[in-house]
PDB file of C-alpha atoms in Angstrom:
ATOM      1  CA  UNK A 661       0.000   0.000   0.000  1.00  0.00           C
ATOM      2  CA  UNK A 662       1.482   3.461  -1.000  1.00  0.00           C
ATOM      3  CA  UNK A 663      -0.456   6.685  -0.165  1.00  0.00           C
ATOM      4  CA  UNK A 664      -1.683   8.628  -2.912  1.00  0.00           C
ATOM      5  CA  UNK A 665      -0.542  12.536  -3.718  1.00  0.00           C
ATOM      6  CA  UNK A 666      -3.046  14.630  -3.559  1.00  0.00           C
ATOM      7  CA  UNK A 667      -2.513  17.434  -6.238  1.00  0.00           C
ATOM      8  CA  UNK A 668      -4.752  19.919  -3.738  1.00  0.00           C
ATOM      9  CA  UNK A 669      -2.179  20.060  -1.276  1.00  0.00           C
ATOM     10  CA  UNK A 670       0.462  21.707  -4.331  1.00  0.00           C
ATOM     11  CA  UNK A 671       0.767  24.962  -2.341  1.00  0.00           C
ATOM     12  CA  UNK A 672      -0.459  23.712   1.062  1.00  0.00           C
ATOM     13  CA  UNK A 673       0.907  26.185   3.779  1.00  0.00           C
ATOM     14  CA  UNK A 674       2.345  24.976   7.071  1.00  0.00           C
ATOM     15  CA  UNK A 675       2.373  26.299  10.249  1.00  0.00           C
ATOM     16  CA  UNK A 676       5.941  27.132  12.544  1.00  0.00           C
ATOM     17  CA  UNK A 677       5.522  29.096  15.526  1.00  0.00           C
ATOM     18  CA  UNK A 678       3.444  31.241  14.493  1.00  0.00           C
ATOM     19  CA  UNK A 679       4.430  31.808  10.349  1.00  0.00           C
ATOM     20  CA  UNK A 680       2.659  29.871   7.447  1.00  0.00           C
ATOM     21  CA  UNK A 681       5.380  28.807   5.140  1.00  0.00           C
ATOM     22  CA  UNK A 682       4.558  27.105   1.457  1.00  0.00           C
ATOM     23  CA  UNK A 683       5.385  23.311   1.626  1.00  0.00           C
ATOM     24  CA  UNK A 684       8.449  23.941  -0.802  1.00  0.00           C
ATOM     25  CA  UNK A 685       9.710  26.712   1.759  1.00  0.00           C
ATOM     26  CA  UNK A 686      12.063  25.441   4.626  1.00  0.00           C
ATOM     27  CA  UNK A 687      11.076  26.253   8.213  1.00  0.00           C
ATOM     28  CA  UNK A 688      13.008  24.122  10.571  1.00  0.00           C
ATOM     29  CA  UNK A 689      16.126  24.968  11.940  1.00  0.00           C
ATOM     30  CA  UNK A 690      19.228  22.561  11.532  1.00  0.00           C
ATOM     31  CA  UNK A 691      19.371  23.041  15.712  1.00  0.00           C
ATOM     32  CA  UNK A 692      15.852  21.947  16.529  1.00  0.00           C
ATOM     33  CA  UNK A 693      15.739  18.755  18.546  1.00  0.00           C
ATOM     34  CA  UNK A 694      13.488  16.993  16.069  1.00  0.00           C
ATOM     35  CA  UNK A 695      16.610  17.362  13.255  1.00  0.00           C
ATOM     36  CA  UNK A 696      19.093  16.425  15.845  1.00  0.00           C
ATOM     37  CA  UNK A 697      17.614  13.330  17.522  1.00  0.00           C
ATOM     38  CA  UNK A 698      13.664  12.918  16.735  1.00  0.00           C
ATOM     39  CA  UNK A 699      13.654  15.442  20.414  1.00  0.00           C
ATOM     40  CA  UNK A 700       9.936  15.612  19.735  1.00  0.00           C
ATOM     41  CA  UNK A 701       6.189  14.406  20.381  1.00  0.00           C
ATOM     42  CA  UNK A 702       3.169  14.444  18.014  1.00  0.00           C
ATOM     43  CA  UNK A 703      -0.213  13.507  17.258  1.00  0.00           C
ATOM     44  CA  UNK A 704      -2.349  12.926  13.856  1.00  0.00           C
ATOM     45  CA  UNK A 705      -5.708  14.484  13.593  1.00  0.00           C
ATOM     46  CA  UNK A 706      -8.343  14.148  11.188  1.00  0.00           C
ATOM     47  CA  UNK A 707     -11.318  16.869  10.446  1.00  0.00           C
ATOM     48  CA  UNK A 708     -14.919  16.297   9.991  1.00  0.00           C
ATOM     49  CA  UNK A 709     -16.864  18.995   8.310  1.00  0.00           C
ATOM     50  CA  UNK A 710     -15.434  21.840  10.750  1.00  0.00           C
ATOM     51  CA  UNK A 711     -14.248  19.495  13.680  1.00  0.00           C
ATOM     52  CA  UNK A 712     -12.038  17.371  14.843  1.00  0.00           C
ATOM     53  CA  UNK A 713     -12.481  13.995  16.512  1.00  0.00           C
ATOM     54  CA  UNK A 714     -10.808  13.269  19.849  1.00  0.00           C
ATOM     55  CA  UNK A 715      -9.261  16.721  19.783  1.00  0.00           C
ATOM     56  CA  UNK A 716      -9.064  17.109  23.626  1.00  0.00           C
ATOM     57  CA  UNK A 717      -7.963  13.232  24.219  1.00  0.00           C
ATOM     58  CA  UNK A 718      -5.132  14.424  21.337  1.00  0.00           C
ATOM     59  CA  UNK A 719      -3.847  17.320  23.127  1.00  0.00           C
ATOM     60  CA  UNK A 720      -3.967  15.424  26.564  1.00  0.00           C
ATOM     61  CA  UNK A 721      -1.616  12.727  25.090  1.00  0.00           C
ATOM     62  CA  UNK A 722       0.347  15.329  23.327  1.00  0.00           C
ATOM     63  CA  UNK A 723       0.723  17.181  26.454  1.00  0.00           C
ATOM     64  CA  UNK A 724       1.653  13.740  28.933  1.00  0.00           C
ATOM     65  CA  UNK A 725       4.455  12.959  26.294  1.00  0.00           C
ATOM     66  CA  UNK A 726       5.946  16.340  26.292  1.00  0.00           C
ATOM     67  CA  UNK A 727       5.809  16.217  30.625  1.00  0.00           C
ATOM     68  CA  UNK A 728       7.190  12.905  30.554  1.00  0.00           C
ATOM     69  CA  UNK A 729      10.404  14.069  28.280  1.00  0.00           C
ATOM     70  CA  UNK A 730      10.895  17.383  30.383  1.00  0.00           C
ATOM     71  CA  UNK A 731       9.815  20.065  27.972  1.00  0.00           C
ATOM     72  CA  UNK A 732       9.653  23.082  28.824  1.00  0.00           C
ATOM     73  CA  UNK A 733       7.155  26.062  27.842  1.00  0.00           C
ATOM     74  CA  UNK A 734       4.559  23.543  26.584  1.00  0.00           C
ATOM     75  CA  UNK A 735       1.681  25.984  24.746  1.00  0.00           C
ATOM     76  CA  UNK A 736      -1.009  25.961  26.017  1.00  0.00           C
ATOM     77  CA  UNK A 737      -4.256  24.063  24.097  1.00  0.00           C
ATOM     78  CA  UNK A 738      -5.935  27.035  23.004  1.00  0.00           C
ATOM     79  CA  UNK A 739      -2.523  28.220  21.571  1.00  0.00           C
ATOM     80  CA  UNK A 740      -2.335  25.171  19.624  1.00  0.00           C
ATOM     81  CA  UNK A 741      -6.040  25.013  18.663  1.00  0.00           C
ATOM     82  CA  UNK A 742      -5.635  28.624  17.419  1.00  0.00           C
ATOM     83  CA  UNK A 743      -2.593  27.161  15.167  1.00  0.00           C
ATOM     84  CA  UNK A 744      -4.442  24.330  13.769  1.00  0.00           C
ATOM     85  CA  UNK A 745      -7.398  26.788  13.079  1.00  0.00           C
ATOM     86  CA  UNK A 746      -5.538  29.486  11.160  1.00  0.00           C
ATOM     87  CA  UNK A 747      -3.673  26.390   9.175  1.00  0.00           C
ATOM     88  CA  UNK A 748      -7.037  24.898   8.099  1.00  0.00           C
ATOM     89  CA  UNK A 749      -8.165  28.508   7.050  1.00  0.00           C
ATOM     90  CA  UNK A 750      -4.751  29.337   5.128  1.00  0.00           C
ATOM     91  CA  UNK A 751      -5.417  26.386   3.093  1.00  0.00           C
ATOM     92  CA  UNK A 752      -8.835  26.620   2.725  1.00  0.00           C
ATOM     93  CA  UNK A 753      -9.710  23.002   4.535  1.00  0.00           C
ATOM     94  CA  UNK A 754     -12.981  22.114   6.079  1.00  0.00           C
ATOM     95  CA  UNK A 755     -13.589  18.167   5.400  1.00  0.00           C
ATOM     96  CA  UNK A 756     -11.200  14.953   4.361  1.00  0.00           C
ATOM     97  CA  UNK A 757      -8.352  16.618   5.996  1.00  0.00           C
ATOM     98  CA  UNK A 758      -5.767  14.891   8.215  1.00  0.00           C
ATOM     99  CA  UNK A 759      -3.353  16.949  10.649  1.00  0.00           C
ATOM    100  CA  UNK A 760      -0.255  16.001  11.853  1.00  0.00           C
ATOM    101  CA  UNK A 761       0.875  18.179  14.612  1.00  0.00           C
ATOM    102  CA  UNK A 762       4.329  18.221  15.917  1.00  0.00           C
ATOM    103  CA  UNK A 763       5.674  19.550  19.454  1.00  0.00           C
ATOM    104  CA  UNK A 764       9.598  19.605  19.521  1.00  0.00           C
ATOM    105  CA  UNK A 765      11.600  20.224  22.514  1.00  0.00           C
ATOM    106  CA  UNK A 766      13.004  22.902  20.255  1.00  0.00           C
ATOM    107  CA  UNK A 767      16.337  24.862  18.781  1.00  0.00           C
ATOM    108  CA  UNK A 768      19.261  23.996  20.308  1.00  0.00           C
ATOM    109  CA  UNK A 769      22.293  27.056  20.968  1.00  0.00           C
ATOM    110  CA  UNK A 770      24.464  24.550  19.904  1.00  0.00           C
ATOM    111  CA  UNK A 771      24.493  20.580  18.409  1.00  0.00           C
ATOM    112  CA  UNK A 772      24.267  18.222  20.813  1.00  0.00           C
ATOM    113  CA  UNK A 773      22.454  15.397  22.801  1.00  0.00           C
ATOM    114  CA  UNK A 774      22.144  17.361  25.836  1.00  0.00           C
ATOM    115  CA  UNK A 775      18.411  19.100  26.820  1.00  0.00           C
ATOM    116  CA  UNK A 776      19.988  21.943  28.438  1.00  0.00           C
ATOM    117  CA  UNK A 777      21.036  22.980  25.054  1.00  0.00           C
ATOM    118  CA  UNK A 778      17.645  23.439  24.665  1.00  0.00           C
ATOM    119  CA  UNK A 779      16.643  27.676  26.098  1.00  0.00           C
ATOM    120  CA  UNK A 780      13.859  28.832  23.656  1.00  0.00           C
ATOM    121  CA  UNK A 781      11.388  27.028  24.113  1.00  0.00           C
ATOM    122  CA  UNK A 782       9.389  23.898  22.177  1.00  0.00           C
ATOM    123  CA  UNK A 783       8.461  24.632  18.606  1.00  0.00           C
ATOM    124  CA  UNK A 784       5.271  23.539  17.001  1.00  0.00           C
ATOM    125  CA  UNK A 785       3.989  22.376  13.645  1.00  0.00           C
ATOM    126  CA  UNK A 786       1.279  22.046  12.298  1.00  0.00           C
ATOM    127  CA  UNK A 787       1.139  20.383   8.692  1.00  0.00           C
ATOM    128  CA  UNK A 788      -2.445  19.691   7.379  1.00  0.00           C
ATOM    129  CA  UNK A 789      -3.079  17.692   3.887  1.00  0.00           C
ATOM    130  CA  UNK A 790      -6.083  16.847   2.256  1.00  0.00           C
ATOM    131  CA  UNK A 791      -6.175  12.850   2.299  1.00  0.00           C
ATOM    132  CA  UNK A 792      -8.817  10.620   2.389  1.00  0.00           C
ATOM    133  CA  UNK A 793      -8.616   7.311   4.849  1.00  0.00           C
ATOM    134  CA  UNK A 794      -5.338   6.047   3.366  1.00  0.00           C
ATOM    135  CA  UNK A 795      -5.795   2.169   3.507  1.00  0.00           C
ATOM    136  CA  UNK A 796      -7.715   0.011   0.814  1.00  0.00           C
ATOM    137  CA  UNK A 797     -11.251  -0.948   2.314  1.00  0.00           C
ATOM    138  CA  UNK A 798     -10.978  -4.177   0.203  1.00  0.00           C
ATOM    139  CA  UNK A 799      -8.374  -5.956   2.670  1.00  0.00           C
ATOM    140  CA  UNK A 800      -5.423  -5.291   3.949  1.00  0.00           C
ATOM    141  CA  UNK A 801      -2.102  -8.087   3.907  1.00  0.00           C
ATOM    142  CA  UNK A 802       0.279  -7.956   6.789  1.00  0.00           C
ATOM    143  CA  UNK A 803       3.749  -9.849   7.540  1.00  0.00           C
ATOM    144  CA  UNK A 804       5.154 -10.450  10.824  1.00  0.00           C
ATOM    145  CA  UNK A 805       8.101  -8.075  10.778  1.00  0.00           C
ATOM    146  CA  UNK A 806      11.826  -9.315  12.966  1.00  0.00           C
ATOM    147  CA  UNK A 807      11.921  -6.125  14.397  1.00  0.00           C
ATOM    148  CA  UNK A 808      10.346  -6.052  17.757  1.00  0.00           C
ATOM    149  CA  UNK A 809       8.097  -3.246  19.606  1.00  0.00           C
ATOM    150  CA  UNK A 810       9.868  -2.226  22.993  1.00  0.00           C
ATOM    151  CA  UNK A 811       8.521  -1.956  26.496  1.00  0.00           C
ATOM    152  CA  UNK A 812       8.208   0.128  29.099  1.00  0.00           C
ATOM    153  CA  UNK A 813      12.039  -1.167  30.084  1.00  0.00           C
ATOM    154  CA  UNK A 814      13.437   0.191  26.879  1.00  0.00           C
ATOM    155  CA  UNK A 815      11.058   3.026  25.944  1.00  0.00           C
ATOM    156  CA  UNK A 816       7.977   3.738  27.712  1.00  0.00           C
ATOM    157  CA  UNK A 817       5.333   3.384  24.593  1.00  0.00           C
ATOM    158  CA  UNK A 818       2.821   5.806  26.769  1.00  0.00           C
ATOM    159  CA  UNK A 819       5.341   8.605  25.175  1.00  0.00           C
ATOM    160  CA  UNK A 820       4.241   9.726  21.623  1.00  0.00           C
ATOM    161  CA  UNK A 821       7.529  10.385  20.703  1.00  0.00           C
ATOM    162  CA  UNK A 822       8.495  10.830  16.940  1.00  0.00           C
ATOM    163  CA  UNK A 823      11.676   8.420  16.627  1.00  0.00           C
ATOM    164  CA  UNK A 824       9.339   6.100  15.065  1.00  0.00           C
ATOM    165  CA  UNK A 825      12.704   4.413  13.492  1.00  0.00           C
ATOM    166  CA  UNK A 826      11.101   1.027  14.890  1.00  0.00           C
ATOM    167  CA  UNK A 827       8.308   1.432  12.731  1.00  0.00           C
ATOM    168  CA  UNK A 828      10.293   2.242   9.816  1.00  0.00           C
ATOM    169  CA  UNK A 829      12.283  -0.782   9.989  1.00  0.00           C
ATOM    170  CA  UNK A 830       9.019  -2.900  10.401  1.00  0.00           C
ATOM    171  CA  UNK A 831       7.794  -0.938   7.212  1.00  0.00           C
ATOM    172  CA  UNK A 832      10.763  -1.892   5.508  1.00  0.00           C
ATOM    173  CA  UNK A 833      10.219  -5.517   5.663  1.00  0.00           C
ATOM    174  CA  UNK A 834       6.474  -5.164   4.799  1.00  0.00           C
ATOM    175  CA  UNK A 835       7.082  -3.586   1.674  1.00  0.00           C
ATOM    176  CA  UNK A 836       9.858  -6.046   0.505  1.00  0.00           C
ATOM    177  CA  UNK A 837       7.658  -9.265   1.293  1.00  0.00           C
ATOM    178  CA  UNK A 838       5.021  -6.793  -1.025  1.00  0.00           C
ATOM    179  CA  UNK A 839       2.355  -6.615   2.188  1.00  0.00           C
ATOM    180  CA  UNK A 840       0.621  -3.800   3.345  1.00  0.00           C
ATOM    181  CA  UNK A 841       2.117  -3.421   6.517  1.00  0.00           C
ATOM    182  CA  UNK A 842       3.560  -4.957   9.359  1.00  0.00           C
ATOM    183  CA  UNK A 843       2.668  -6.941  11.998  1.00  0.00           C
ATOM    184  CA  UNK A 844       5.103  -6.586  15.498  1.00  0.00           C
ATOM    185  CA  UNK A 845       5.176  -8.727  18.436  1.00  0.00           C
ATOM    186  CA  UNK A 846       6.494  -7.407  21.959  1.00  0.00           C
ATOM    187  CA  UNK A 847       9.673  -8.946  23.406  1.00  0.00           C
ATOM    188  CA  UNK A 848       7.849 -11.542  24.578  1.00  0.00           C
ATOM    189  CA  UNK A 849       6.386 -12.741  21.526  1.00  0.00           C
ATOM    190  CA  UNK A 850       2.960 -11.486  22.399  1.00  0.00           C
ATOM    191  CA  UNK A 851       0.620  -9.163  19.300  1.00  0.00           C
ATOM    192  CA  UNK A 852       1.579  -5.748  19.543  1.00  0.00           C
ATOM    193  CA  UNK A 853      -0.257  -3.516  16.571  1.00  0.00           C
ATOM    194  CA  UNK A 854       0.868  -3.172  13.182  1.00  0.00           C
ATOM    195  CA  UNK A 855       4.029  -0.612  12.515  1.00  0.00           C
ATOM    196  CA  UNK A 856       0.861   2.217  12.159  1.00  0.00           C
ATOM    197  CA  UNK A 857      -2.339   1.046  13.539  1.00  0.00           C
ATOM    198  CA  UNK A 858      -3.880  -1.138  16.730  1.00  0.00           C
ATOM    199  CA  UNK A 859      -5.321  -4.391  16.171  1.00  0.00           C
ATOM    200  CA  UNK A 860      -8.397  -6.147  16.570  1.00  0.00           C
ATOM    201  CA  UNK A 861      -9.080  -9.412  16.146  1.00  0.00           C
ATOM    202  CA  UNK A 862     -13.203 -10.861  15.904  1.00  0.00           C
ATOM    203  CA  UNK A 863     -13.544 -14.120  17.129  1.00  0.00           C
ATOM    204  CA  UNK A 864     -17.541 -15.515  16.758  1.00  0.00           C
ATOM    205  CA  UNK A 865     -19.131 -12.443  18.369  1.00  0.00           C
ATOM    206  CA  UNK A 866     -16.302 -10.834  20.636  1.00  0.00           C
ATOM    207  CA  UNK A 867     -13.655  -8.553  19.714  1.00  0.00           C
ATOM    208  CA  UNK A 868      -9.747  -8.918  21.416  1.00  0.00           C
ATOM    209  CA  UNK A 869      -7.223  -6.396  21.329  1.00  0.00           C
ATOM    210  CA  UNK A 870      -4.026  -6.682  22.770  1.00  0.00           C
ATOM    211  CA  UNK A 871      -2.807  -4.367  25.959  1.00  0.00           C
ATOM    212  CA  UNK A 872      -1.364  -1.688  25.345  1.00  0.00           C
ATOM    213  CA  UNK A 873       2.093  -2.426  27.317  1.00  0.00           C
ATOM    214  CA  UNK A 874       4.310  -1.850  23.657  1.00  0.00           C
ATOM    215  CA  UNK A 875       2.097   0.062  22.017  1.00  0.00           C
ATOM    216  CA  UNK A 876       0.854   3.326  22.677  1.00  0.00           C
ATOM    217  CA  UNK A 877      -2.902   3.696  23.332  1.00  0.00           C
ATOM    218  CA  UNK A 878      -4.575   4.672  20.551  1.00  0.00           C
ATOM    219  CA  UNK A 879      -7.633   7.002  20.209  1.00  0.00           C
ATOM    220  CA  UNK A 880      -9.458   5.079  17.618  1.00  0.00           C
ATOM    221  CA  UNK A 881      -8.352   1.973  19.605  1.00  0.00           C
ATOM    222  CA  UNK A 882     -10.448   3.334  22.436  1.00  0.00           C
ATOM    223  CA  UNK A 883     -13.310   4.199  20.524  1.00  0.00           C
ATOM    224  CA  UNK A 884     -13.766   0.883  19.244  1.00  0.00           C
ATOM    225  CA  UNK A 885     -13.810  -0.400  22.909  1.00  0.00           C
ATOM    226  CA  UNK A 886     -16.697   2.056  24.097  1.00  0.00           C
ATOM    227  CA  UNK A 887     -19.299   2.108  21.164  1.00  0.00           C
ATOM    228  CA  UNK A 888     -18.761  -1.586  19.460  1.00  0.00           C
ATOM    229  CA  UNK A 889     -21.817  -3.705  20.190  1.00  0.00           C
ATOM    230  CA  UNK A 890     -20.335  -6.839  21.315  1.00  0.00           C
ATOM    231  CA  UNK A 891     -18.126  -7.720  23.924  1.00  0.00           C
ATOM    232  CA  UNK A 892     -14.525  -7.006  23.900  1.00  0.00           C
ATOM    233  CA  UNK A 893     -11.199  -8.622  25.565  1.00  0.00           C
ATOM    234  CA  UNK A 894      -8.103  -6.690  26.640  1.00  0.00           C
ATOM    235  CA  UNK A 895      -5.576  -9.222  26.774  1.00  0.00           C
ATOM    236  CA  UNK A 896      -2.341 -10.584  25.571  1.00  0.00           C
ATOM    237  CA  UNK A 897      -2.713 -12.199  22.158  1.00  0.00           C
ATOM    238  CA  UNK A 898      -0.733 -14.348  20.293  1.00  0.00           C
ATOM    239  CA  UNK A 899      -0.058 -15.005  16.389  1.00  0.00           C
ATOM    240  CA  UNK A 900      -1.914 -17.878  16.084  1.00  0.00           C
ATOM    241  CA  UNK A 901      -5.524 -16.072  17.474  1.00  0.00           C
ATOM    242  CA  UNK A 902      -4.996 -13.790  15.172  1.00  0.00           C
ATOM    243  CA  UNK A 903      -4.389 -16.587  12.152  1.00  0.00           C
ATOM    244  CA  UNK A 904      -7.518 -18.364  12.980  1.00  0.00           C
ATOM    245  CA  UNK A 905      -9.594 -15.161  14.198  1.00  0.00           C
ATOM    246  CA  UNK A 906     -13.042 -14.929  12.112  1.00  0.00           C
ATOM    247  CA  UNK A 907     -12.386 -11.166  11.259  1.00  0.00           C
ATOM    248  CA  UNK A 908      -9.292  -8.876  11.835  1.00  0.00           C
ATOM    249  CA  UNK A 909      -8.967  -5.101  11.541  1.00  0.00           C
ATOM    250  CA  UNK A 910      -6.819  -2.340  12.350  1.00  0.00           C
ATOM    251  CA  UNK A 911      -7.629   1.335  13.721  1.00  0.00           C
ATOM    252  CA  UNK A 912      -5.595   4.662  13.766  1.00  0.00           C
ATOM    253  CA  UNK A 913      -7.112   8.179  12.959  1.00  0.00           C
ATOM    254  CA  UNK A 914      -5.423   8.495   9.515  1.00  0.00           C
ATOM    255  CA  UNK A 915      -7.047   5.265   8.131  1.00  0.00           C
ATOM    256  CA  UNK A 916      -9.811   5.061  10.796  1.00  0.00           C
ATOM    257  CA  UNK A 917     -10.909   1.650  10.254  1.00  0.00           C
ATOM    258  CA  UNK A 918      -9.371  -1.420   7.811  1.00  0.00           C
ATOM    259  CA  UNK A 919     -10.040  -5.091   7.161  1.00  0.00           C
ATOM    260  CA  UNK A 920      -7.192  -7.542   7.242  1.00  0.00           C
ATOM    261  CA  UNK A 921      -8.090 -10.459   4.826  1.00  0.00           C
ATOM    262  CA  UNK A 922      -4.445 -11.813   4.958  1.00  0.00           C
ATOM    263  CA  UNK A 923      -1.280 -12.545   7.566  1.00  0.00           C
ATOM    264  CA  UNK A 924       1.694 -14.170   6.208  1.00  0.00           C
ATOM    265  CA  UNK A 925       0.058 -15.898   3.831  1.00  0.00           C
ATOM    266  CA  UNK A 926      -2.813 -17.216   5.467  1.00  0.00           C
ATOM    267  CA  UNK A 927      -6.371 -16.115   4.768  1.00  0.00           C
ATOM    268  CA  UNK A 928      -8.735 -14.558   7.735  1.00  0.00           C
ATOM    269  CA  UNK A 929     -11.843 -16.143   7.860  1.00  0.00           C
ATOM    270  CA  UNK A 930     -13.040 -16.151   4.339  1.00  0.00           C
ATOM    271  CA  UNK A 931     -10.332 -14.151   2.925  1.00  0.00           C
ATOM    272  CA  UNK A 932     -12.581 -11.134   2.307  1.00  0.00           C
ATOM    273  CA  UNK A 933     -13.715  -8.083   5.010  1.00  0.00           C
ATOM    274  CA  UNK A 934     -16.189  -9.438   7.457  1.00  0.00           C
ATOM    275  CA  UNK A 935     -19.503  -8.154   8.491  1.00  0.00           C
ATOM    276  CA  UNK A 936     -18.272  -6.801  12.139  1.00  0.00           C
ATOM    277  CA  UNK A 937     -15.649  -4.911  10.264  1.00  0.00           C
ATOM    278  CA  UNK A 938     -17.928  -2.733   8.325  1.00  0.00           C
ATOM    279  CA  UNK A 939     -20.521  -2.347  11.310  1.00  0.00           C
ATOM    280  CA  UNK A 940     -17.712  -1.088  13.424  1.00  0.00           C
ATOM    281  CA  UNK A 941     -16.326   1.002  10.176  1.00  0.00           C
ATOM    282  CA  UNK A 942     -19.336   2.668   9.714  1.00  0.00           C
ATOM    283  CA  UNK A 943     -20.186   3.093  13.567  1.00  0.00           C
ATOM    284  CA  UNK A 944     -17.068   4.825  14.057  1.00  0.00           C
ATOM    285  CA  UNK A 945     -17.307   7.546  10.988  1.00  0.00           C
ATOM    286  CA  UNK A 946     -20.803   8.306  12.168  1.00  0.00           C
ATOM    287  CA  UNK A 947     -19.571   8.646  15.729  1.00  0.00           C
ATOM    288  CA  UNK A 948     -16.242  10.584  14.644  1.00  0.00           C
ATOM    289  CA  UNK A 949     -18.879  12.991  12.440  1.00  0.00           C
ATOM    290  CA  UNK A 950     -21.278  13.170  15.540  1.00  0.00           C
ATOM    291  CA  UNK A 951     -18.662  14.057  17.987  1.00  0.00           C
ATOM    292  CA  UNK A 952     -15.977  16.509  16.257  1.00  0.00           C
ATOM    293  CA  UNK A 953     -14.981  19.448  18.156  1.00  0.00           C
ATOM    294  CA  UNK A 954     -15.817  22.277  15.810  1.00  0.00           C
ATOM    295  CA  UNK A 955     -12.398  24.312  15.141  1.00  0.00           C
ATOM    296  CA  UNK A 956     -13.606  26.231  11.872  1.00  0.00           C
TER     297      UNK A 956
END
């Protein structure tokens, strides 16, 4: 699966502290933590008709990563809201819009590891496209990917930090076997999520989802668990449940919600996208649509 370019976001402006560049115009310093070690925490939004969906549980995680790495001179949510609002305007945006805001620990006096380098405060982007859902609704393939999702022990997953260099690597290996994306384990051997989305897995009328213990928890993954209609397990969950599951899907808030028909060869279920998958699919846009925070 590649995403597609969108020729509407040609001139797309992006928000840096406070200017609106054009894409083509450069607006990060060579000092800013995110250039000099991925220093930085972020979130993906997506905008319904005016709103967006989960935009307070967004900011609350964006906020608990950037405590738990030390920044300092976090803005404040209505300073960030204002940002994402005068983006959207700039570039004339309203509906089928995805946001991917960026907090950085920001520029650095000089190059280096250390955070005391760090005296002027975080800097935030905010980069909006016009995209559509970017996964095929027909089925999805994954591959269990070698490269393994870390703890808590090696880095705390609760922290929505943007070296997502694990991810890549898992990526990597997807697109060579010619699947989707990835599927990771945790060090123990356990389902983690996919190197982009959470899992489900439907087995008869119950959904299971792994715990989130190498995996961060997702907004769309909690969703699902409050409005689906049938009952749901949060547990450890191995390969083989999710081989011989009935149904298997994956959420995130850039492709909301996607069938898997196939892992590592094997068919799920009948090979095609199951009925729970499109109930919860279409539950969860209606929901998302119902429940946007209005920004524009």
């Amino acid at each position: 699966m590649l995403q597609r370019y969108d020729e509407r976001n040609a001139d797309l402006r992006y928000w840096v502290n406070g200017t609106l560049r054009h894409r083509d115009e450069p607006g990060i310093s060579p000092f800013d933590s995110v250039v000099q070690g991925g220093d930085a925490v972020w979130e993906g939004l997506r905008l319904y008709d005016g709103g967006i969906y989960g935009l307070e549980a967004h900011l609350a995680r964006l906020r608990r990563s950037a405590v738990a790495l030390g920044f300092v001179a976090i803005p404040a949510d209505d300073e960030i809201v204002a940002a994402i609002r005068a983006t959207l305007d700039a570039n004339g945006m309203r509906d089928g819009v995805h946001v991917r805001l960026t907090l950085t620990r920001g520029v650095k006096v000089t190059s280096g590891m250390d955070p005391r380098l760090n005296r002027a405060g975080c800097t935030l982007i905010v980069l909006a496209e016009h995209k559509a859902p970017v996964y095929d609704t027909s089925g999805l393939t994954l591959v269990t990917s070698s490269v393994r999702r870390p703890g808590p022990d090696v880095l705390d997953p609760k922290i929505h930090h943007n070296n997502l260099l694990n991810s890549i690597l898992a990526k990597m290996e997807a697109n060579v076997a010619g699947a989707d994306d990835a599927l990771m384990l945790d060090a123990r051997g356990f389902v983690a999520e996919t190197n982009a989305t959470h899992l489900f897995a439907v087995t008869g009328d119950t959904l299971v989802t792994p715990r989130a213990v190498a995996c961060p928890e997702g907004i769309t993954r909690d969703t699902v668990l409050r409005i689906a209609p049938y009952p749901v397990e949060v547990r450890d969950v191995t390969q083989v449940e999710m081989y011989t599951a009935d149904e298997v899907f994956c959420t995130g808030t850039m492709g909301e919600i996607a069938g898997v028909t196939r892992i590592d060869g094997r068919p799920i279920g009948a090979g095609e996208v199951g009925p729970v998958t499109r109930k919860i699919a279409e539950l969860y846009r209606e929901h998302a649509r119902a429940n946007a925070t209005g920004v524009i």
